Each structure stands twice: as C-alpha cells, then as structure tokens.
Amino acid sequence: MTADNRNILARGRVATRLPAQDLDRARRFYAEQLGLEPVDERPGGLLYRCGETEFALFESTGTAPGTFTQMGWQVDDVETVVAELRQRGVMFEDVDVPGLRTKDGIADIDGNYPSKGARGERAAWFRDSEGNLLGIGEPVA
C-alpha cells in the first residue's frame, strides 16, 4: 500500500446513521423540536444536511442504545442553542458522574479538543424521539 493510500478514508466524508423505530415520529421530532427538514428521502430513510455534513435516520426494528453520544453538533454558543431548543420542548439530560456534571443542562469539560485550539468544551445532551443520545458542544478557547 502506498503512502497516498494509507489515509484513504481521511479523504472521505463522514455521515452519521441513526436508527428510528417510527420514522414519522422521528421526522416530526426533528422538524418541530430541532427545526430540521430532510433534504432527501427514500422508503425507510430520511437524509438531513447541517452545514457541510449530513446524517440519515433509517427505519429499524432495533432500538437505539442511548448509552453514549451517537451524534453531536458543534455550535458557537451552547447556552443560546440549549435555551432555544428548550423553548421547543427538548429535554436535556442531567449528568452527574465522576469528572462530568451538568448545571442547568450544560457541562464544562476541561481538556477537550486541544487540536482545535480549545482548552475545553461546554456541552449538553438530549435524546431524540427514538432514544438516540445527541450532543451539542461549544469549544472553549
């Protein structure tokens, strides 16, 4: 394998896939609570675009584990985004584990993403209508 081919995936784009047991319910949640509309759809699937990235919801009989963050958005002002989503009915997770505790739904995390020039991150988590755990993060310089 040549050096040019070692990082073949690094040249690709990453897209998240999230399971939905009820695609119509998920579509309503993403539209009403998050303000997102699909840019494309197929039987059993909805495609969303956010900035330069995309994610898909797909109909699945399996359940979302919801035990870890499955997808996240990087935002400029986590407090404003959390407040806006709360007004739309989004419920944020309370986290209280060693080294990570939310206050008013937002956690301060030291040491995250030094490669982005950050000394940490402010983050919040919520579940979609299907139980997928989603995050919002703001790098802190």
mmCIF file of N, CA and C in Angstrom:
data_model
loop_
_atom_site.group_PDB
_atom_site.id
_atom_site.type_symbol
_atom_site.label_atom_id
_atom_site.label_comp_id
_atom_site.label_asym_id
_atom_site.label_seq_id
_atom_site.Cartn_x
_atom_site.Cartn_y
_atom_site.Cartn_z
ATOM 1 N N MET A 1 0.853 -1.173 0.000
ATOM 2 C CA MET A 1 0.000 0.000 0.000
ATOM 3 C C MET A 1 0.901 1.239 0.000
ATOM 4 N N THR A 2 0.655 2.150 -0.893
ATOM 5 C CA THR A 2 1.469 3.359 -0.959
ATOM 6 C C THR A 2 1.041 4.332 0.131
ATOM 7 N N ALA A 3 1.905 5.285 0.420
ATOM 8 C CA ALA A 3 1.618 6.291 1.447
ATOM 9 C C ALA A 3 0.347 7.061 1.114
ATOM 10 N N ASP A 4 0.086 7.286 -0.175
ATOM 11 C CA ASP A 4 -1.110 8.014 -0.580
ATOM 12 C C ASP A 4 -2.387 7.257 -0.242
ATOM 13 N N ASN A 5 -2.312 5.929 -0.205
ATOM 14 C CA ASN A 5 -3.499 5.127 0.049
ATOM 15 C C ASN A 5 -3.728 4.795 1.527
ATOM 16 N N ARG A 6 -2.755 5.073 2.386
ATOM 17 C CA ARG A 6 -2.917 4.754 3.812
ATOM 18 C C ARG A 6 -4.063 5.527 4.442
ATOM 19 N N ASN A 7 -4.222 6.745 4.052
ATOM 20 C CA ASN A 7 -5.259 7.590 4.643
ATOM 21 C C ASN A 7 -6.436 7.759 3.705
ATOM 22 N N ILE A 8 -6.791 6.706 3.015
ATOM 23 C CA ILE A 8 -7.851 6.783 2.020
ATOM 24 C C ILE A 8 -9.178 7.241 2.637
ATOM 25 N N LEU A 9 -9.490 6.808 3.859
ATOM 26 C CA LEU A 9 -10.731 7.240 4.496
ATOM 27 C C LEU A 9 -10.661 8.696 4.959
ATOM 28 N N ALA A 10 -9.484 9.201 5.233
ATOM 29 C CA ALA A 10 -9.350 10.599 5.661
ATOM 30 C C ALA A 10 -9.793 11.561 4.564
ATOM 31 N N ARG A 11 -9.788 11.115 3.320
ATOM 32 C CA ARG A 11 -10.229 11.975 2.208
ATOM 33 C C ARG A 11 -11.744 11.898 2.001
ATOM 34 N N GLY A 12 -12.384 10.966 2.665
ATOM 35 C CA GLY A 12 -13.834 10.800 2.519
ATOM 36 C C GLY A 12 -14.591 11.713 3.463
ATOM 37 N N ARG A 13 -15.898 11.714 3.325
ATOM 38 C CA ARG A 13 -16.773 12.461 4.218
ATOM 39 C C ARG A 13 -17.449 11.470 5.152
ATOM 40 N N VAL A 14 -17.643 11.878 6.391
ATOM 41 C CA VAL A 14 -18.294 11.031 7.377
ATOM 42 C C VAL A 14 -19.756 11.441 7.484
ATOM 43 N N ALA A 15 -20.631 10.461 7.544
ATOM 44 C CA ALA A 15 -22.060 10.726 7.724
ATOM 45 C C ALA A 15 -22.593 9.771 8.787
ATOM 46 N N THR A 16 -23.384 10.292 9.677
ATOM 47 C CA THR A 16 -23.965 9.508 10.766
ATOM 48 C C THR A 16 -25.256 8.848 10.314
ATOM 49 N N ARG A 17 -25.519 7.660 10.834
ATOM 50 C CA ARG A 17 -26.771 6.941 10.589
ATOM 51 C C ARG A 17 -27.406 6.651 11.943
ATOM 52 N N LEU A 18 -28.649 7.092 12.138
ATOM 53 C CA LEU A 18 -29.352 6.901 13.401
ATOM 54 C C LEU A 18 -30.600 6.059 13.187
ATOM 55 N N PRO A 19 -30.821 5.046 14.038
ATOM 56 C CA PRO A 19 -31.999 4.209 13.884
ATOM 57 C C PRO A 19 -33.263 4.900 14.390
ATOM 58 N N ALA A 20 -34.382 4.582 13.757
ATOM 59 C CA ALA A 20 -35.687 5.097 14.174
ATOM 60 C C ALA A 20 -36.707 3.965 14.065
ATOM 61 N N GLN A 21 -37.357 3.652 15.162
ATOM 62 C CA GLN A 21 -38.402 2.631 15.111
ATOM 63 C C GLN A 21 -39.658 3.182 14.441
ATOM 64 N N ASP A 22 -39.881 4.482 14.556
ATOM 65 C CA ASP A 22 -41.045 5.128 13.943
ATOM 66 C C ASP A 22 -40.545 6.350 13.174
ATOM 67 N N LEU A 23 -40.360 6.200 11.878
ATOM 68 C CA LEU A 23 -39.774 7.261 11.057
ATOM 69 C C LEU A 23 -40.655 8.509 11.002
ATOM 70 N N ASP A 24 -41.975 8.352 10.994
ATOM 71 C CA ASP A 24 -42.859 9.521 11.005
ATOM 72 C C ASP A 24 -42.728 10.300 12.304
ATOM 73 N N ARG A 25 -42.671 9.601 13.424
ATOM 74 C CA ARG A 25 -42.485 10.251 14.726
ATOM 75 C C ARG A 25 -41.139 10.979 14.752
ATOM 76 N N ALA A 26 -40.094 10.326 14.242
ATOM 77 C CA ALA A 26 -38.766 10.943 14.203
ATOM 78 C C ALA A 26 -38.772 12.182 13.312
ATOM 79 N N ARG A 27 -39.414 12.114 12.154
ATOM 80 C CA ARG A 27 -39.494 13.266 11.250
ATOM 81 C C ARG A 27 -40.141 14.453 11.974
ATOM 82 N N ARG A 28 -41.230 14.204 12.712
ATOM 83 C CA ARG A 28 -41.902 15.277 13.456
ATOM 84 C C ARG A 28 -40.982 15.868 14.518
ATOM 85 N N PHE A 29 -40.282 15.013 15.251
ATOM 86 C CA PHE A 29 -39.362 15.499 16.285
ATOM 87 C C PHE A 29 -38.291 16.394 15.679
ATOM 88 N N TYR A 30 -37.647 15.916 14.625
ATOM 89 C CA TYR A 30 -36.557 16.682 14.018
ATOM 90 C C TYR A 30 -37.073 17.999 13.422
ATOM 91 N N ALA A 31 -38.291 18.021 12.925
ATOM 92 C CA ALA A 31 -38.871 19.248 12.368
ATOM 93 C C ALA A 31 -39.323 20.194 13.477
ATOM 94 N N GLU A 32 -40.136 19.685 14.405
ATOM 95 C CA GLU A 32 -40.747 20.544 15.413
ATOM 96 C C GLU A 32 -39.789 20.948 16.523
ATOM 97 N N GLN A 33 -38.977 20.031 17.020
ATOM 98 C CA GLN A 33 -38.078 20.344 18.126
ATOM 99 C C GLN A 33 -36.731 20.891 17.670
ATOM 100 N N LEU A 34 -36.205 20.389 16.558
ATOM 101 C CA LEU A 34 -34.866 20.809 16.125
ATOM 102 C C LEU A 34 -34.891 21.761 14.938
ATOM 103 N N GLY A 35 -36.036 21.911 14.283
ATOM 104 C CA GLY A 35 -36.132 22.827 13.148
ATOM 105 C C GLY A 35 -35.447 22.309 11.891
ATOM 106 N N LEU A 36 -35.329 20.996 11.764
ATOM 107 C CA LEU A 36 -34.647 20.403 10.616
ATOM 108 C C LEU A 36 -35.631 19.682 9.709
ATOM 109 N N GLU A 37 -35.448 19.833 8.419
ATOM 110 C CA GLU A 37 -36.262 19.146 7.421
ATOM 111 C C GLU A 37 -35.340 18.286 6.560
ATOM 112 N N PRO A 38 -35.795 17.112 6.150
ATOM 113 C CA PRO A 38 -34.936 16.271 5.307
ATOM 114 C C PRO A 38 -34.701 16.922 3.945
ATOM 115 N N VAL A 39 -33.484 16.737 3.425
ATOM 116 C CA VAL A 39 -33.160 17.236 2.086
ATOM 117 C C VAL A 39 -33.409 16.167 1.036
ATOM 118 N N ASP A 40 -33.578 14.931 1.501
ATOM 119 C CA ASP A 40 -33.839 13.822 0.588
ATOM 120 C C ASP A 40 -34.489 12.712 1.405
ATOM 121 N N GLU A 41 -35.239 11.862 0.716
ATOM 122 C CA GLU A 41 -35.813 10.720 1.406
ATOM 123 C C GLU A 41 -35.992 9.566 0.446
ATOM 124 N N ARG A 42 -36.058 8.395 1.036
ATOM 125 C CA ARG A 42 -36.301 7.155 0.309
ATOM 126 C C ARG A 42 -37.176 6.317 1.216
ATOM 127 N N PRO A 43 -37.773 5.256 0.706
ATOM 128 C CA PRO A 43 -38.556 4.400 1.594
ATOM 129 C C PRO A 43 -37.674 3.924 2.757
ATOM 130 N N GLY A 44 -38.092 4.232 3.969
ATOM 131 C CA GLY A 44 -37.349 3.798 5.148
ATOM 132 C C GLY A 44 -36.189 4.681 5.540
ATOM 133 N N GLY A 45 -36.016 5.845 4.924
ATOM 134 C CA GLY A 45 -34.880 6.681 5.275
ATOM 135 C C GLY A 45 -35.088 8.158 4.997
ATOM 136 N N LEU A 46 -34.507 8.997 5.852
ATOM 137 C CA LEU A 46 -34.541 10.449 5.693
ATOM 138 C C LEU A 46 -33.113 10.980 5.783
ATOM 139 N N LEU A 47 -32.737 11.867 4.881
ATOM 140 C CA LEU A 47 -31.400 12.446 4.859
ATOM 141 C C LEU A 47 -31.493 13.914 5.251
ATOM 142 N N TYR A 48 -30.649 14.331 6.192
ATOM 143 C CA TYR A 48 -30.595 15.714 6.666
ATOM 144 C C TYR A 48 -29.208 16.279 6.402
ATOM 145 N N ARG A 49 -29.135 17.560 6.156
ATOM 146 C CA ARG A 49 -27.855 18.228 5.943
ATOM 147 C C ARG A 49 -27.734 19.378 6.945
ATOM 148 N N CYS A 50 -26.586 19.434 7.600
ATOM 149 C CA CYS A 50 -26.258 20.512 8.538
ATOM 150 C C CYS A 50 -24.872 21.021 8.160
ATOM 151 N N GLY A 51 -24.816 22.222 7.614
ATOM 152 C CA GLY A 51 -23.530 22.744 7.157
ATOM 153 C C GLY A 51 -22.963 21.850 6.071
ATOM 154 N N GLU A 52 -21.727 21.424 6.240
ATOM 155 C CA GLU A 52 -21.045 20.577 5.263
ATOM 156 C C GLU A 52 -21.228 19.090 5.553
ATOM 157 N N THR A 53 -22.024 18.754 6.567
ATOM 158 C CA THR A 53 -22.174 17.362 6.959
ATOM 159 C C THR A 53 -23.611 16.902 6.759
ATOM 160 N N GLU A 54 -23.801 15.606 6.858
ATOM 161 C CA GLU A 54 -25.150 15.084 6.741
ATOM 162 C C GLU A 54 -25.315 13.881 7.666
ATOM 163 N N PHE A 55 -26.572 13.600 7.969
ATOM 164 C CA PHE A 55 -26.901 12.404 8.728
ATOM 165 C C PHE A 55 -28.214 11.856 8.203
ATOM 166 N N ALA A 56 -28.426 10.585 8.469
ATOM 167 C CA ALA A 56 -29.638 9.930 7.997
ATOM 168 C C ALA A 56 -30.331 9.238 9.160
ATOM 169 N N LEU A 57 -31.647 9.275 9.119
ATOM 170 C CA LEU A 57 -32.466 8.460 10.003
ATOM 171 C C LEU A 57 -32.960 7.297 9.165
ATOM 172 N N PHE A 58 -32.864 6.088 9.691
ATOM 173 C CA PHE A 58 -33.334 4.938 8.932
ATOM 174 C C PHE A 58 -34.265 4.109 9.800
ATOM 175 N N GLU A 59 -35.301 3.583 9.167
ATOM 176 C CA GLU A 59 -36.262 2.754 9.860
ATOM 177 C C GLU A 59 -35.590 1.462 10.290
ATOM 178 N N SER A 60 -35.745 1.121 11.567
ATOM 179 C CA SER A 60 -35.075 -0.050 12.115
ATOM 180 C C SER A 60 -35.953 -0.673 13.197
ATOM 181 N N THR A 61 -35.923 -1.968 13.294
ATOM 182 C CA THR A 61 -36.646 -2.636 14.377
ATOM 183 C C THR A 61 -35.813 -2.676 15.645
ATOM 184 N N GLY A 62 -34.517 -2.374 15.527
ATOM 185 C CA GLY A 62 -33.647 -2.322 16.691
ATOM 186 C C GLY A 62 -33.864 -1.031 17.461
ATOM 187 N N THR A 63 -33.400 -1.015 18.691
ATOM 188 C CA THR A 63 -33.531 0.188 19.500
ATOM 189 C C THR A 63 -32.188 0.889 19.605
ATOM 190 N N ALA A 64 -32.248 2.201 19.753
ATOM 191 C CA ALA A 64 -31.034 2.988 19.952
ATOM 192 C C ALA A 64 -30.483 2.683 21.338
ATOM 193 N N PRO A 65 -29.165 2.476 21.474
ATOM 194 C CA PRO A 65 -28.634 2.155 22.792
ATOM 195 C C PRO A 65 -28.788 3.321 23.769
ATOM 196 N N GLY A 66 -28.601 4.560 23.285
ATOM 197 C CA GLY A 66 -28.769 5.715 24.141
ATOM 198 C C GLY A 66 -27.812 5.779 25.312
ATOM 199 N N THR A 67 -26.762 4.956 25.303
ATOM 200 C CA THR A 67 -25.811 4.946 26.420
ATOM 201 C C THR A 67 -24.561 5.769 26.127
ATOM 202 N N PHE A 68 -24.478 6.320 24.940
ATOM 203 C CA PHE A 68 -23.337 7.151 24.556
ATOM 204 C C PHE A 68 -23.812 8.158 23.513
ATOM 205 N N THR A 69 -23.051 9.204 23.316
ATOM 206 C CA THR A 69 -23.417 10.210 22.333
ATOM 207 C C THR A 69 -23.259 9.617 20.946
ATOM 208 N N GLN A 70 -24.352 9.583 20.192
ATOM 209 C CA GLN A 70 -24.340 8.987 18.862
ATOM 210 C C GLN A 70 -24.073 10.006 17.767
ATOM 211 N N MET A 71 -24.364 11.269 18.048
ATOM 212 C CA MET A 71 -24.120 12.335 17.077
ATOM 213 C C MET A 71 -24.099 13.650 17.843
ATOM 214 N N GLY A 72 -23.319 14.600 17.362
ATOM 215 C CA GLY A 72 -23.261 15.892 18.029
ATOM 216 C C GLY A 72 -23.062 17.025 17.051
ATOM 217 N N TRP A 73 -23.484 18.199 17.484
ATOM 218 C CA TRP A 73 -23.299 19.426 16.713
ATOM 219 C C TRP A 73 -22.299 20.301 17.449
ATOM 220 N N GLN A 74 -21.393 20.923 16.718
ATOM 221 C CA GLN A 74 -20.522 21.944 17.287
ATOM 222 C C GLN A 74 -21.171 23.281 17.001
ATOM 223 N N VAL A 75 -21.378 24.075 18.055
ATOM 224 C CA VAL A 75 -22.061 25.356 17.926
ATOM 225 C C VAL A 75 -21.192 26.467 18.498
ATOM 226 N N ASP A 76 -21.554 27.709 18.175
ATOM 227 C CA ASP A 76 -20.805 28.868 18.670
ATOM 228 C C ASP A 76 -21.235 29.305 20.065
ATOM 229 N N ASP A 77 -22.480 28.998 20.459
ATOM 230 C CA ASP A 77 -22.996 29.453 21.746
ATOM 231 C C ASP A 77 -23.946 28.397 22.294
ATOM 232 N N VAL A 78 -23.428 27.491 23.103
ATOM 233 C CA VAL A 78 -24.221 26.365 23.595
ATOM 234 C C VAL A 78 -25.398 26.831 24.455
ATOM 235 N N GLU A 79 -25.211 27.884 25.241
ATOM 236 C CA GLU A 79 -26.304 28.370 26.093
ATOM 237 C C GLU A 79 -27.492 28.838 25.270
ATOM 238 N N THR A 80 -27.235 29.578 24.194
ATOM 239 C CA THR A 80 -28.311 30.063 23.332
ATOM 240 C C THR A 80 -29.030 28.904 22.649
ATOM 241 N N VAL A 81 -28.272 27.932 22.153
ATOM 242 C CA VAL A 81 -28.877 26.778 21.476
ATOM 243 C C VAL A 81 -29.710 25.964 22.458
ATOM 244 N N VAL A 82 -29.190 25.723 23.655
ATOM 245 C CA VAL A 82 -29.942 24.968 24.664
ATOM 246 C C VAL A 82 -31.235 25.714 25.012
ATOM 247 N N ALA A 83 -31.154 27.010 25.215
ATOM 248 C CA ALA A 83 -32.353 27.795 25.550
ATOM 249 C C ALA A 83 -33.393 27.724 24.436
ATOM 250 N N GLU A 84 -32.963 27.847 23.193
ATOM 251 C CA GLU A 84 -33.894 27.791 22.058
ATOM 252 C C GLU A 84 -34.540 26.419 21.951
ATOM 253 N N LEU A 85 -33.749 25.358 22.087
ATOM 254 C CA LEU A 85 -34.299 24.012 21.983
ATOM 255 C C LEU A 85 -35.236 23.706 23.148
ATOM 256 N N ARG A 86 -34.921 24.216 24.328
ATOM 257 C CA ARG A 86 -35.837 24.034 25.473
ATOM 258 C C ARG A 86 -37.194 24.678 25.187
ATOM 259 N N GLN A 87 -37.181 25.849 24.560
ATOM 260 C CA GLN A 87 -38.441 26.512 24.212
ATOM 261 C C GLN A 87 -39.258 25.661 23.249
ATOM 262 N N ARG A 88 -38.594 24.825 22.466
ATOM 263 C CA ARG A 88 -39.282 23.941 21.518
ATOM 264 C C ARG A 88 -39.657 22.604 22.146
ATOM 265 N N GLY A 89 -39.374 22.427 23.429
ATOM 266 C CA GLY A 89 -39.769 21.214 24.123
ATOM 267 C C GLY A 89 -38.701 20.150 24.283
ATOM 268 N N VAL A 90 -37.464 20.438 23.902
ATOM 269 C CA VAL A 90 -36.384 19.460 24.061
ATOM 270 C C VAL A 90 -35.996 19.386 25.541
ATOM 271 N N MET A 91 -35.886 18.170 26.045
ATOM 272 C CA MET A 91 -35.487 17.927 27.435
ATOM 273 C C MET A 91 -34.018 17.519 27.461
ATOM 274 N N PHE A 92 -33.217 18.223 28.246
ATOM 275 C CA PHE A 92 -31.788 17.939 28.318
ATOM 276 C C PHE A 92 -31.481 16.991 29.468
ATOM 277 N N GLU A 93 -30.462 16.170 29.263
ATOM 278 C CA GLU A 93 -30.043 15.169 30.232
ATOM 279 C C GLU A 93 -29.309 15.825 31.396
ATOM 280 N N ASP A 94 -29.538 15.298 32.594
ATOM 281 C CA ASP A 94 -28.731 15.652 33.755
ATOM 282 C C ASP A 94 -27.660 14.585 33.881
ATOM 283 N N VAL A 95 -26.416 15.009 33.983
ATOM 284 C CA VAL A 95 -25.294 14.080 34.098
ATOM 285 C C VAL A 95 -24.557 14.388 35.389
ATOM 286 N N ASP A 96 -24.280 13.353 36.168
ATOM 287 C CA ASP A 96 -23.525 13.512 37.407
ATOM 288 C C ASP A 96 -22.716 12.244 37.634
ATOM 289 N N VAL A 97 -21.551 12.208 36.985
ATOM 290 C CA VAL A 97 -20.615 11.096 37.128
ATOM 291 C C VAL A 97 -19.254 11.703 37.444
ATOM 292 N N PRO A 98 -18.325 10.915 37.996
ATOM 293 C CA PRO A 98 -17.007 11.478 38.302
ATOM 294 C C PRO A 98 -16.388 12.186 37.086
ATOM 295 N N GLY A 99 -16.051 13.441 37.274
ATOM 296 C CA GLY A 99 -15.412 14.229 36.222
ATOM 297 C C GLY A 99 -16.360 14.886 35.238
ATOM 298 N N LEU A 100 -17.674 14.648 35.388
ATOM 299 C CA LEU A 100 -18.630 15.240 34.443
ATOM 300 C C LEU A 100 -19.962 15.491 35.144
ATOM 301 N N ARG A 101 -20.303 16.775 35.261
ATOM 302 C CA ARG A 101 -21.553 17.140 35.923
ATOM 303 C C ARG A 101 -22.178 18.315 35.175
ATOM 304 N N THR A 102 -23.470 18.181 34.869
ATOM 305 C CA THR A 102 -24.176 19.289 34.223
ATOM 306 C C THR A 102 -24.760 20.216 35.277
ATOM 307 N N LYS A 103 -24.821 21.489 34.909
ATOM 308 C CA LYS A 103 -25.510 22.503 35.703
ATOM 309 C C LYS A 103 -26.420 23.228 34.729
ATOM 310 N N ASP A 104 -27.710 23.219 34.998
ATOM 311 C CA ASP A 104 -28.701 23.777 34.073
ATOM 312 C C ASP A 104 -28.591 23.123 32.695
ATOM 313 N N GLY A 105 -28.236 21.825 32.673
ATOM 314 C CA GLY A 105 -28.183 21.066 31.433
ATOM 315 C C GLY A 105 -26.880 21.164 30.662
ATOM 316 N N ILE A 106 -25.916 21.953 31.161
ATOM 317 C CA ILE A 106 -24.656 22.168 30.435
ATOM 318 C C ILE A 106 -23.474 21.772 31.314
ATOM 319 N N ALA A 107 -22.537 21.031 30.732
ATOM 320 C CA ALA A 107 -21.330 20.606 31.450
ATOM 321 C C ALA A 107 -20.119 21.358 30.923
ATOM 322 N N ASP A 108 -19.200 21.670 31.830
ATOM 323 C CA ASP A 108 -17.902 22.220 31.457
ATOM 324 C C ASP A 108 -16.904 21.072 31.482
ATOM 325 N N ILE A 109 -16.248 20.844 30.336
ATOM 326 C CA ILE A 109 -15.338 19.706 30.207
ATOM 327 C C ILE A 109 -13.943 20.244 29.898
ATOM 328 N N ASP A 110 -13.049 20.120 30.858
ATOM 329 C CA ASP A 110 -11.680 20.598 30.662
ATOM 330 C C ASP A 110 -10.902 19.636 29.792
ATOM 331 N N GLY A 111 -10.042 20.188 28.929
ATOM 332 C CA GLY A 111 -9.117 19.379 28.148
ATOM 333 C C GLY A 111 -9.628 18.846 26.823
ATOM 334 N N ASN A 112 -10.884 19.075 26.485
ATOM 335 C CA ASN A 112 -11.398 18.556 25.208
ATOM 336 C C ASN A 112 -10.890 19.378 24.034
ATOM 337 N N TYR A 113 -10.459 18.709 23.002
ATOM 338 C CA TYR A 113 -10.142 19.255 21.688
ATOM 339 C C TYR A 113 -9.011 20.284 21.652
ATOM 340 N N PRO A 114 -7.852 19.981 22.238
ATOM 341 C CA PRO A 114 -6.730 20.919 22.090
ATOM 342 C C PRO A 114 -6.300 21.092 20.631
ATOM 343 N N SER A 115 -6.579 20.091 19.788
ATOM 344 C CA SER A 115 -6.216 20.213 18.371
ATOM 345 C C SER A 115 -7.033 21.294 17.671
ATOM 346 N N LYS A 116 -8.154 21.697 18.267
ATOM 347 C CA LYS A 116 -8.975 22.775 17.707
ATOM 348 C C LYS A 116 -8.629 24.114 18.344
ATOM 349 N N GLY A 117 -7.541 24.139 19.119
ATOM 350 C CA GLY A 117 -7.150 25.370 19.795
ATOM 351 C C GLY A 117 -8.008 25.636 21.020
ATOM 352 N N ALA A 118 -8.682 24.612 21.528
ATOM 353 C CA ALA A 118 -9.563 24.783 22.680
ATOM 354 C C ALA A 118 -8.897 24.243 23.940
ATOM 355 N N ARG A 119 -9.282 24.795 25.069
ATOM 356 C CA ARG A 119 -8.818 24.276 26.350
ATOM 357 C C ARG A 119 -9.876 23.381 26.984
ATOM 358 N N GLY A 120 -11.028 23.329 26.316
ATOM 359 C CA GLY A 120 -12.124 22.518 26.828
ATOM 360 C C GLY A 120 -13.363 22.695 25.979
ATOM 361 N N GLU A 121 -14.480 22.243 26.535
ATOM 362 C CA GLU A 121 -15.739 22.305 25.806
ATOM 363 C C GLU A 121 -16.873 22.508 26.800
ATOM 364 N N ARG A 122 -17.911 23.196 26.370
ATOM 365 C CA ARG A 122 -19.181 23.262 27.107
ATOM 366 C C ARG A 122 -20.138 22.404 26.305
ATOM 367 N N ALA A 123 -20.829 21.487 26.976
ATOM 368 C CA ALA A 123 -21.623 20.513 26.243
ATOM 369 C C ALA A 123 -22.946 20.218 26.940
ATOM 370 N N ALA A 124 -23.919 19.779 26.127
ATOM 371 C CA ALA A 124 -25.232 19.380 26.622
ATOM 372 C C ALA A 124 -25.713 18.207 25.786
ATOM 373 N N TRP A 125 -26.585 17.372 26.377
ATOM 374 C CA TRP A 125 -27.066 16.179 25.697
ATOM 375 C C TRP A 125 -28.578 16.063 25.829
ATOM 376 N N PHE A 126 -29.198 15.507 24.796
ATOM 377 C CA PHE A 126 -30.630 15.243 24.812
ATOM 378 C C PHE A 126 -30.907 14.002 23.977
ATOM 379 N N ARG A 127 -32.098 13.454 24.136
ATOM 380 C CA ARG A 127 -32.500 12.282 23.362
ATOM 381 C C ARG A 127 -33.534 12.702 22.326
ATOM 382 N N ASP A 128 -33.440 12.086 21.153
ATOM 383 C CA ASP A 128 -34.479 12.333 20.151
ATOM 384 C C ASP A 128 -35.681 11.445 20.459
ATOM 385 N N SER A 129 -36.682 11.495 19.629
ATOM 386 C CA SER A 129 -37.907 10.728 19.854
ATOM 387 C C SER A 129 -37.674 9.224 19.842
ATOM 388 N N GLU A 130 -36.539 8.782 19.308
ATOM 389 C CA GLU A 130 -36.240 7.357 19.170
ATOM 390 C C GLU A 130 -35.253 6.853 20.220
ATOM 391 N N GLY A 131 -34.838 7.718 21.135
ATOM 392 C CA GLY A 131 -33.902 7.324 22.184
ATOM 393 C C GLY A 131 -32.444 7.519 21.847
ATOM 394 N N ASN A 132 -32.134 8.066 20.658
ATOM 395 C CA ASN A 132 -30.745 8.350 20.299
ATOM 396 C C ASN A 132 -30.242 9.499 21.158
ATOM 397 N N LEU A 133 -29.041 9.351 21.723
ATOM 398 C CA LEU A 133 -28.446 10.391 22.556
ATOM 399 C C LEU A 133 -27.637 11.319 21.659
ATOM 400 N N LEU A 134 -28.030 12.595 21.638
ATOM 401 C CA LEU A 134 -27.424 13.596 20.778
ATOM 402 C C LEU A 134 -26.772 14.676 21.636
ATOM 403 N N GLY A 135 -25.692 15.254 21.127
ATOM 404 C CA GLY A 135 -24.962 16.250 21.891
ATOM 405 C C GLY A 135 -24.811 17.563 21.150
ATOM 406 N N ILE A 136 -24.563 18.594 21.947
ATOM 407 C CA ILE A 136 -24.264 19.931 21.436
ATOM 408 C C ILE A 136 -23.016 20.375 22.172
ATOM 409 N N GLY A 137 -22.008 20.828 21.443
ATOM 410 C CA GLY A 137 -20.772 21.238 22.094
ATOM 411 C C GLY A 137 -20.249 22.548 21.556
ATOM 412 N N GLU A 138 -19.644 23.325 22.463
ATOM 413 C CA GLU A 138 -19.003 24.596 22.108
ATOM 414 C C GLU A 138 -17.560 24.540 22.611
ATOM 415 N N PRO A 139 -16.588 24.539 21.696
ATOM 416 C CA PRO A 139 -15.187 24.582 22.152
ATOM 417 C C PRO A 139 -14.927 25.864 22.922
ATOM 418 N N VAL A 140 -14.141 25.759 23.985
ATOM 419 C CA VAL A 140 -13.796 26.902 24.821
ATOM 420 C C VAL A 140 -12.327 27.210 24.616
ATOM 421 N N ALA A 141 -12.044 28.404 24.147
ATOM 422 C CA ALA A 141 -10.649 28.797 23.885
ATOM 423 C C ALA A 141 -9.912 29.166 25.143
#
